[in-house]
Coordinates of C-alpha atoms and ligand atoms in Angstrom, one line a residue:
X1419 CA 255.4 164.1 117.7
X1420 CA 254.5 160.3 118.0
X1421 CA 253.8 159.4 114.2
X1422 CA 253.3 155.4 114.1
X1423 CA 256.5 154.1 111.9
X1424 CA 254.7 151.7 109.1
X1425 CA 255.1 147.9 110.8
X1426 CA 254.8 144.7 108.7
X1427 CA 252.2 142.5 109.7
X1428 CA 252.0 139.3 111.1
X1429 CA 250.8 136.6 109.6
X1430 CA 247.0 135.6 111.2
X1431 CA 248.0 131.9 111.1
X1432 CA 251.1 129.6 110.6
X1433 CA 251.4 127.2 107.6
X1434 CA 249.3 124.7 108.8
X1435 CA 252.0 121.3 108.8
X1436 CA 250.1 118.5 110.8
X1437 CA 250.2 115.4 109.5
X1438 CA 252.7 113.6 107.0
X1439 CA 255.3 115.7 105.3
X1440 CA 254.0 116.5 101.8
X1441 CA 257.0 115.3 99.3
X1442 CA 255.9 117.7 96.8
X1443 CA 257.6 120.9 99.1
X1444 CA 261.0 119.0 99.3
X1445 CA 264.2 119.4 97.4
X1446 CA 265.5 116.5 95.5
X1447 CA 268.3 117.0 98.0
X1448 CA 266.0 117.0 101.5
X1449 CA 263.6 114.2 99.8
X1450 CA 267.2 112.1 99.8
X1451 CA 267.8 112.9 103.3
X1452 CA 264.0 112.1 104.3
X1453 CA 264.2 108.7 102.0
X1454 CA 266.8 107.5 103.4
X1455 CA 265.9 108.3 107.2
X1456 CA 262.2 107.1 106.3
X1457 CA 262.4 104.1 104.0
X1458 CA 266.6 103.4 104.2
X1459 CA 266.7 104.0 100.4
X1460 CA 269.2 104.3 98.2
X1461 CA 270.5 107.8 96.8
X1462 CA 268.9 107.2 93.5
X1463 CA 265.6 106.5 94.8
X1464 CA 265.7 110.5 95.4
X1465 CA 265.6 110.8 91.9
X1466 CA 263.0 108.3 90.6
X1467 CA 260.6 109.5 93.3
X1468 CA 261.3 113.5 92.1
X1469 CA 260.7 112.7 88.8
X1470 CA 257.7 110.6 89.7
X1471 CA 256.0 113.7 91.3
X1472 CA 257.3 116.4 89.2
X1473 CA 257.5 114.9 85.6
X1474 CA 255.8 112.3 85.5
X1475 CA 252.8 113.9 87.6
X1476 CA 251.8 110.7 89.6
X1477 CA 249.2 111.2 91.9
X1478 CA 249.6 108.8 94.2
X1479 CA 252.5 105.9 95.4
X1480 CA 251.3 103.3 94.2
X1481 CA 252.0 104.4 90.7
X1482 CA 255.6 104.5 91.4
X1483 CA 256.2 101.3 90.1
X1484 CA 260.2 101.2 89.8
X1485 CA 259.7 101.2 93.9
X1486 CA 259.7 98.0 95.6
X1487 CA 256.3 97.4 97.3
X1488 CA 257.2 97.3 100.6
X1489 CA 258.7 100.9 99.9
X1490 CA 255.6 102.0 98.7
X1491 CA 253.3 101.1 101.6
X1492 CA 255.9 102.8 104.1
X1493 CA 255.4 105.7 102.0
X1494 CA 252.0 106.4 101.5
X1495 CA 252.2 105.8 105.2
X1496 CA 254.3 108.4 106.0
X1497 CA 254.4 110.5 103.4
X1498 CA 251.7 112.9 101.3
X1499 CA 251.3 113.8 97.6
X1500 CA 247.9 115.8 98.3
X1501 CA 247.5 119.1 95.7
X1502 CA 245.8 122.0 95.9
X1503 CA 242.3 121.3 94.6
X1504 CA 240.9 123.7 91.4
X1505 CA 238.1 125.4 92.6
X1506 CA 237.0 127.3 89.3
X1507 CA 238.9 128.5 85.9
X1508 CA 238.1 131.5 84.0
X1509 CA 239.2 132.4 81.0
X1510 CA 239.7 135.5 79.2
X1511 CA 238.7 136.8 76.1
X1512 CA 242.5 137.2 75.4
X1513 CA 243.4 133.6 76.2
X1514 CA 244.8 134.4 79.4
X1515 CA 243.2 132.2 82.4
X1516 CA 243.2 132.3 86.1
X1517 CA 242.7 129.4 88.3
X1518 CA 241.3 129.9 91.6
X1519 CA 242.4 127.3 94.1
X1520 CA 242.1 126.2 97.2
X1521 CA 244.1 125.0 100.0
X1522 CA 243.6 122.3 102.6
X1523 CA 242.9 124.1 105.1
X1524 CA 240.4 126.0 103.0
X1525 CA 242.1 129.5 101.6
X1526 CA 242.1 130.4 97.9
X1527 CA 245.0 131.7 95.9
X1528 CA 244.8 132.6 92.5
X1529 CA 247.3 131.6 89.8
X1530 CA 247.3 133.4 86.0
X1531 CA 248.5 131.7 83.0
X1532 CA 248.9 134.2 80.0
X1533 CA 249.7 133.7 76.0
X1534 CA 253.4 134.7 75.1
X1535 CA 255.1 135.9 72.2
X1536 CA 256.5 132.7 72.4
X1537 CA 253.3 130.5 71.9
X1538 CA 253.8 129.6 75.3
X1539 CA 252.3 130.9 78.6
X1540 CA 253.6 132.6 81.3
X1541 CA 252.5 131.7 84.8
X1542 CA 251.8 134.3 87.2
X1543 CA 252.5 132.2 90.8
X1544 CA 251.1 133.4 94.4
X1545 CA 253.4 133.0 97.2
X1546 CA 251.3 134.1 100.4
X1547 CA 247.8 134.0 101.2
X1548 CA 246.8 138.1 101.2
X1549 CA 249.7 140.3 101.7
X1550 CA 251.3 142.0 104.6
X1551 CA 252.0 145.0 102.4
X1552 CA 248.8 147.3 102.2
X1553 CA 250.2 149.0 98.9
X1554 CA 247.0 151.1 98.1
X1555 CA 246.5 150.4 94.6
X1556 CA 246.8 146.6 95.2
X1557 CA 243.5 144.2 95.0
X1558 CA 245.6 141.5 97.1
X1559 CA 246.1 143.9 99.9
X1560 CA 242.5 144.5 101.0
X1561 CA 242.5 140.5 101.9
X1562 CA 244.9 141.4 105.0
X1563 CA 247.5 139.0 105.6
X1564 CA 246.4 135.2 106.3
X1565 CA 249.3 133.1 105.7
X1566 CA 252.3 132.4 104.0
X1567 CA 252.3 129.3 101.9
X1568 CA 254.0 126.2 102.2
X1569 CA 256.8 125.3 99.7
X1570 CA 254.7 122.5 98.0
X1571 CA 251.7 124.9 98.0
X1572 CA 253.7 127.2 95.7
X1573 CA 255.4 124.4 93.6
X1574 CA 251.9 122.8 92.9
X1575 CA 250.3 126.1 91.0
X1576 CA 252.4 124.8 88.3
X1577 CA 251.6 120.9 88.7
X1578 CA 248.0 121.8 88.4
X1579 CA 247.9 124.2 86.0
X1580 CA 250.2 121.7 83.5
X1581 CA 247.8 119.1 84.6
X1582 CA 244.7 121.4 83.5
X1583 CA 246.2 122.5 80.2
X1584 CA 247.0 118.5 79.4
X1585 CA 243.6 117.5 80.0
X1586 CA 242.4 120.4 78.2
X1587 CA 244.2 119.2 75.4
X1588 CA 243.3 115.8 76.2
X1589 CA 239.6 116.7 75.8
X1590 CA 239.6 118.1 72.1
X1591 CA 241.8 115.6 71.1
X1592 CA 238.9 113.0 71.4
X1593 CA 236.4 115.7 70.3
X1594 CA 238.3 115.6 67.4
X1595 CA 238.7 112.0 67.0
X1596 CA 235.3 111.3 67.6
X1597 CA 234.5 114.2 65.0
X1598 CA 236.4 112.6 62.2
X1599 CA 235.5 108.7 62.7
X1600 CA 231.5 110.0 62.4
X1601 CA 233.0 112.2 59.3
X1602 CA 232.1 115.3 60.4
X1603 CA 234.2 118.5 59.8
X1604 CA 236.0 116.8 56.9
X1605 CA 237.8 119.9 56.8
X1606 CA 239.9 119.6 60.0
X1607 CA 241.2 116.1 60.2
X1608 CA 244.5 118.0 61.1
X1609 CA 247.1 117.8 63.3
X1610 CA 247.0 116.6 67.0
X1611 CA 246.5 119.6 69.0
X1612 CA 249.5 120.1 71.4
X1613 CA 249.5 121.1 75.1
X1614 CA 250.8 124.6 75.2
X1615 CA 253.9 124.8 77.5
X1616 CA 254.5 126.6 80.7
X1617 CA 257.2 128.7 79.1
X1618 CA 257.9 131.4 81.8
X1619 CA 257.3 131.9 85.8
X1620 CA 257.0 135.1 87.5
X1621 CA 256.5 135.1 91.0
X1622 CA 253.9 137.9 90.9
X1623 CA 250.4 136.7 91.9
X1624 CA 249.0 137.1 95.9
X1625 CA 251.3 138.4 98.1
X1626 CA 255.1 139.4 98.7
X1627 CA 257.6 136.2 97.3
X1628 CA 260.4 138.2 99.8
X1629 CA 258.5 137.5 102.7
X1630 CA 257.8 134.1 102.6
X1631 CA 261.4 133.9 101.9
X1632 CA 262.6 130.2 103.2
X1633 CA 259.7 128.9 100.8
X1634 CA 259.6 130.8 97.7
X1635 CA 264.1 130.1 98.1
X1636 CA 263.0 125.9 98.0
X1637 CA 260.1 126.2 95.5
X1638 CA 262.7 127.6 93.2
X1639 CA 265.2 125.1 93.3
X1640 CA 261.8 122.8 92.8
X1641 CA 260.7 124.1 89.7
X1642 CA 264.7 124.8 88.4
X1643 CA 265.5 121.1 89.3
X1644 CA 266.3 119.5 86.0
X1645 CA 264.7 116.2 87.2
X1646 CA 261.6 117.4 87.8
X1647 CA 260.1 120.5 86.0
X1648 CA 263.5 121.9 84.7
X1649 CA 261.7 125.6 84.3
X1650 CA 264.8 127.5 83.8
X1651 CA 266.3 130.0 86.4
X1652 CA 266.5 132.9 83.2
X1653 CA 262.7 132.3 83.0
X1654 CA 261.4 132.6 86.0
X1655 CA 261.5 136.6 88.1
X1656 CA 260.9 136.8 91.7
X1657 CA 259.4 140.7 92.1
X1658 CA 259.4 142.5 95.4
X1659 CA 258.1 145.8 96.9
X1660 CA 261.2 146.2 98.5
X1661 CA 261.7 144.7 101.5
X1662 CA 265.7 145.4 101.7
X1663 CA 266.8 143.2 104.2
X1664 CA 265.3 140.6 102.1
X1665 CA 266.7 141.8 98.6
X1666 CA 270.5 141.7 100.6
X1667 CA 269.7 138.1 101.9
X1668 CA 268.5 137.4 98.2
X1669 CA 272.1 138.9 96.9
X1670 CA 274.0 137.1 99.8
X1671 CA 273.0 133.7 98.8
X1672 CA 273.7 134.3 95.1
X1673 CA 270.1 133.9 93.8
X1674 CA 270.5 136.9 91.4
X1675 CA 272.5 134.2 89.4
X1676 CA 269.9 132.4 89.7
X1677 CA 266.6 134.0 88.6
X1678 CA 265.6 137.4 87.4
X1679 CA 264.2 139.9 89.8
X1680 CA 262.1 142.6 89.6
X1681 CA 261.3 146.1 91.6
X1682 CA 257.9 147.2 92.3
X1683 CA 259.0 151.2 92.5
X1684 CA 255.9 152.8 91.3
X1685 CA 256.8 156.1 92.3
X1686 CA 259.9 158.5 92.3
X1687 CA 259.8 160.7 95.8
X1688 CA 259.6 159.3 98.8
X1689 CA 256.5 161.5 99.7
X1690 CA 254.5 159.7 96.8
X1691 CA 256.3 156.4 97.2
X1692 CA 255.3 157.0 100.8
X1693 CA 251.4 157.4 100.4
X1694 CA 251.1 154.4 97.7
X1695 CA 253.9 151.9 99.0
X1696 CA 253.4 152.3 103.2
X1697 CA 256.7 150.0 103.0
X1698 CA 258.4 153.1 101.6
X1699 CA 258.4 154.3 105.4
X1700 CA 260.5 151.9 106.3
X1701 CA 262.8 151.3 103.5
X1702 CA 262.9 154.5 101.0
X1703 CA 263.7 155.0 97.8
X1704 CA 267.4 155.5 98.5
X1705 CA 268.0 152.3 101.0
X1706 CA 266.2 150.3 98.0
X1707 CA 268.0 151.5 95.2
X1708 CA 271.4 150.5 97.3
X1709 CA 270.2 147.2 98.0
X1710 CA 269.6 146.7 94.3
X1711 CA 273.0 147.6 93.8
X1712 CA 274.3 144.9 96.0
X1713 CA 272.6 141.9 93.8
X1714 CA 275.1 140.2 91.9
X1715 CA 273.5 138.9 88.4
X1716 CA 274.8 137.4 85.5
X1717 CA 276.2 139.7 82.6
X1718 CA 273.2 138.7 80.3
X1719 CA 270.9 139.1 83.2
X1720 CA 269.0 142.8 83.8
X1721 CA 267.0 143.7 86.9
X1722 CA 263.5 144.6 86.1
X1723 CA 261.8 147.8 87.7
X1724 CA 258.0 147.8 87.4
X1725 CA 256.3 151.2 87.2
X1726 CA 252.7 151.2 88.2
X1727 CA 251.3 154.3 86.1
X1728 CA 248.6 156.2 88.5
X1729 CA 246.5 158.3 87.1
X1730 CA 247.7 162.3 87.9
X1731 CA 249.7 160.4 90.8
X1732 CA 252.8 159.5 89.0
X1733 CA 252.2 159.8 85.3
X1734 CA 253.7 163.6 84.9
X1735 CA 257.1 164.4 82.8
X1736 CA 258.7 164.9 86.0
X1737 CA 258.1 161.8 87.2
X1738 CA 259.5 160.4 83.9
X1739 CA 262.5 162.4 84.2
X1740 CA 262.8 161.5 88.0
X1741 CA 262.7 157.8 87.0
X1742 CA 265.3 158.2 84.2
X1743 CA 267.1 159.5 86.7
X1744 CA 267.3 156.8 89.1
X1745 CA 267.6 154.0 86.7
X1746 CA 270.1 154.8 84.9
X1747 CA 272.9 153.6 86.5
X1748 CA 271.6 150.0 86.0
X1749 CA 271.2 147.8 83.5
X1750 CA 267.7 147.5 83.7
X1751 CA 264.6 147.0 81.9
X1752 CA 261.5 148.8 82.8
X1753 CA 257.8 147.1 82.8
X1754 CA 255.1 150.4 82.6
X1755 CA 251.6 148.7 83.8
X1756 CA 248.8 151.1 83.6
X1757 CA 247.4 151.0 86.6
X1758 CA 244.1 148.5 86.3
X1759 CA 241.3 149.8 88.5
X1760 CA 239.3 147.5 91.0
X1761 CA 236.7 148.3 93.7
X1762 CA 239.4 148.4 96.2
X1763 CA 241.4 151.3 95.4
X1764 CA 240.4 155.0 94.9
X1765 CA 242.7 155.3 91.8
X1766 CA 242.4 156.7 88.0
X1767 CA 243.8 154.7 84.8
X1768 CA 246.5 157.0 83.5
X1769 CA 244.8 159.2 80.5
X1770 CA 246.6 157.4 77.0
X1771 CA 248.5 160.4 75.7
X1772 CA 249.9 160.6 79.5
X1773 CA 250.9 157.0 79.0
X1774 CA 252.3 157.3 75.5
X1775 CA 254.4 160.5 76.4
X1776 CA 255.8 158.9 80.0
X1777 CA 256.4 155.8 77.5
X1778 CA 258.4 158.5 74.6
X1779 CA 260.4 160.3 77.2
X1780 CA 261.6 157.1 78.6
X1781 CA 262.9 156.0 75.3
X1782 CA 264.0 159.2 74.7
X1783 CA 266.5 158.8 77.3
X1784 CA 267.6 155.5 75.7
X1785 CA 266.0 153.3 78.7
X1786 CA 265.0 149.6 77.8
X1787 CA 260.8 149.6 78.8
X1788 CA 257.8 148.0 78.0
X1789 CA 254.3 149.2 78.5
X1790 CA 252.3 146.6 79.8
X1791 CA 248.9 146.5 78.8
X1792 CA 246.4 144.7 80.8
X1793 CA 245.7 141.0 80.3
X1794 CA 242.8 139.0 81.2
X1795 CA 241.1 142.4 82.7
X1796 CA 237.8 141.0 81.6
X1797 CA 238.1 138.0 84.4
X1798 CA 239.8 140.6 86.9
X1799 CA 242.7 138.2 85.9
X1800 CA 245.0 141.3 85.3
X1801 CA 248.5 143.2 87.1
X1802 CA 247.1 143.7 90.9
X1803 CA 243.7 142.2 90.7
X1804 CA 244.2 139.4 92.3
X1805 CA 241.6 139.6 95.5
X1806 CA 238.7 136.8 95.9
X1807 CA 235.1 137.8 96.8
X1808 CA 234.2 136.3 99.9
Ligands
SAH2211 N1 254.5 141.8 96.1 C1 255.2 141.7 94.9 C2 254.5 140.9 93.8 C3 253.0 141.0 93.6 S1 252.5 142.5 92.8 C4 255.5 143.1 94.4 O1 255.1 144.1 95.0 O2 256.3 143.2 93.4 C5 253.0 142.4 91.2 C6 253.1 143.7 90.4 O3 251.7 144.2 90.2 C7 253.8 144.8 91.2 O4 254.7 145.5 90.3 C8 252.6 145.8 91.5 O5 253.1 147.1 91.6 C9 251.7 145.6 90.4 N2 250.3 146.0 90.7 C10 249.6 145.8 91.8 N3 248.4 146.3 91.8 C11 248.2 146.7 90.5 C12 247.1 147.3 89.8 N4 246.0 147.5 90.4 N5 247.4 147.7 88.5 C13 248.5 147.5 87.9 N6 249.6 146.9 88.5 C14 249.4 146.5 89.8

């Protein structure tokens, strides 16, 4: 029998790189290396101009002003600060808000910010342009696979959504100002209103962070850097489907001390795991769970397995049991997401008492989980709806 073995896709085109580096993909350590090739600069320079682009948001060279002028021409000769340009926000009745943006070379990505407990917002960050994938509940997946994106392409989701949420703020600010020197709303001459922070990443937006792995590795140390924006490793998760060579090259060069990670299991045989997750015929459930095994963390640091809840799929007490049983061995926390429907997949929402008892059984059996209910469904802003209309 010649059954076709599941193959990853290619990518339809390479990260498009002409022109001048852009400095906002580099390390502080490669933007030393390039300053000093480029402009002859001094080791410190590496730091003003980092903190220049990542703190202190300037948009082009001629604001760097602690930079002799001479330096600055070379620069903006050779070098680029260009961003992603925001093509439309939504926002959701819930607060959550996606940004839709779009590359130079005219692709979208999409980017979520969503409230926290922690009157912050967690980003939801896309590392690839479509996916290579083809997991068959997944909005992303019916895009094919375009691209992966560049290091600064990733990095910048951040810079512009902090930019957006400043100006935001910004905006009522004066409102308000404006409000009380005409004396209206004599009520609220309160408090300046604050820019909410960018409390938490996850690497979970368009596309597979493990197979774009050279760039999602540098946009981490990016955002971790604590001269620029100092996001810290325990905040931010990097979440696979489980490509295992990558999750052992992930382990090998420590970044499990690093940041969290998460599983995308979704299923607990290898004939269901097979039909939803085609990657599953390459890597099963088994090779996975080893590879997880491998990732060396910190002691206060659990893996994360997400559980996408498919209506009569994977929602029975077996498969509770079955999960129990394969998770218990680490120390793990597990995120249920009821599945959210979208015109691209022919699958049910799990009925709510399925949910609730998958949800009791699981803490029944003592294992940490949260049920993740859907944010920002309203915008299709939500867990796996991530697809543009084109
Ligand atoms: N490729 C990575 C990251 C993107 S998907 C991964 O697979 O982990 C992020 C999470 O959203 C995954 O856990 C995935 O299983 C889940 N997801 C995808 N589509 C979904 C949908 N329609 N409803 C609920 N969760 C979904």
């Amino acid at each position: 029998m010649s059954e076709q073995v599941w193959k990853i896709r290619r990518p339809q085109r390479a990260i498009p790189r002409e022109g001048p580096p852009n400095l906002r993909g580099m390390t502080r350590a490669e933007l030393g290396e390039w300053l000093a090739k480029t402009i002859d600069a001094p080791a410190y320079r590496a730091d003003q101009v980092f903190a220049w682009i990542h703190q202190r948001r300037a948009q082009d060279f001629a604001a760097m002003t602690n930079l002799s002028k001479a330096e600055r021409a070379t620069l903006s000769e050779h070098a680029s600060l260009a961003q992603l340009e925001v093509d439309t926000v939504q926002r959701a009745r819930d607060g959550t808000r996606k940004l839709r943006l779009r590359t130079a070379d005219g692709e979208f990505i999409e980017s979520v910010l969503i409230p926290n407990d922690e009157r912050g917002l967690t980003q939801c960050i896309s590392s690839q342009v479509g996916c290579a994938l083809d997991c068959r509940f997944c909005a992303t997946a019916s895009l094919g696979f375009r691209r992966n994106l560049d290091t600064w392409e990733i990095v910048d989701q951040v810079a512009r959504a902090r930019a957006m949420l400043a100006a935001e703020t910004d905006a009522q600010n004066s409102a308000q100002a404006s409000a009380q020197a005409s004396g209206e709303d004599s009520e609220d001459t309160g408090a300046e209103v604050w820019t909410p922070r960018i409390t938490n990443v996850v690497y979970m937006g368009m596309g597979e962070p493990l197979h774009n792995f050279n760039q999602v590795r540098r946009s981490l140390e990016v955002l971790t850097d604590k001269g620029g924006e100092a996001i810290a490793g325990r905040r931010i998760t990097v979440s696979t489907s489980g490509l295992v060579p990558a999750i052992q090259r992930f382990a090998r060069e420590g970044l499990g001390h690093e940041v969290g990670l998460a599983i995308s299991l979704n299923a607990t045989t290898d004939a269901v795991r097979d039909q939803v997750m085609p990657i599953n015929q390459r890597w099963p459930i088994a090779e996975l769970l080893a590879a997880v095994r491998e990732v060396p963390t910190n002691r206060r640091r659990r893996v994360t397995f997400e559980y996408v809840l498919l209506g009569e799929v994977n929602d029975s007490q077996a498969d509770a049991r079955r999960l129990i049983a394969l998770v218990r061995e680490f120390r793990c926390h597990v995120n249920v997401i009821p599945f959210n429907p979208h015109p691209h997949a022919p699958f049910r929402r799990p009925a709510q008492a399925r949910v609730a008892s998958f949800m009791a059984a699981l803490r029944r059996a003592g294992v940490q989980c949260w049920l993740r209910t859907p944010r920002g469904d309203d915008i299709q802003a939500a867990c796996g709806q991530l697809a543009l209309d084109q």
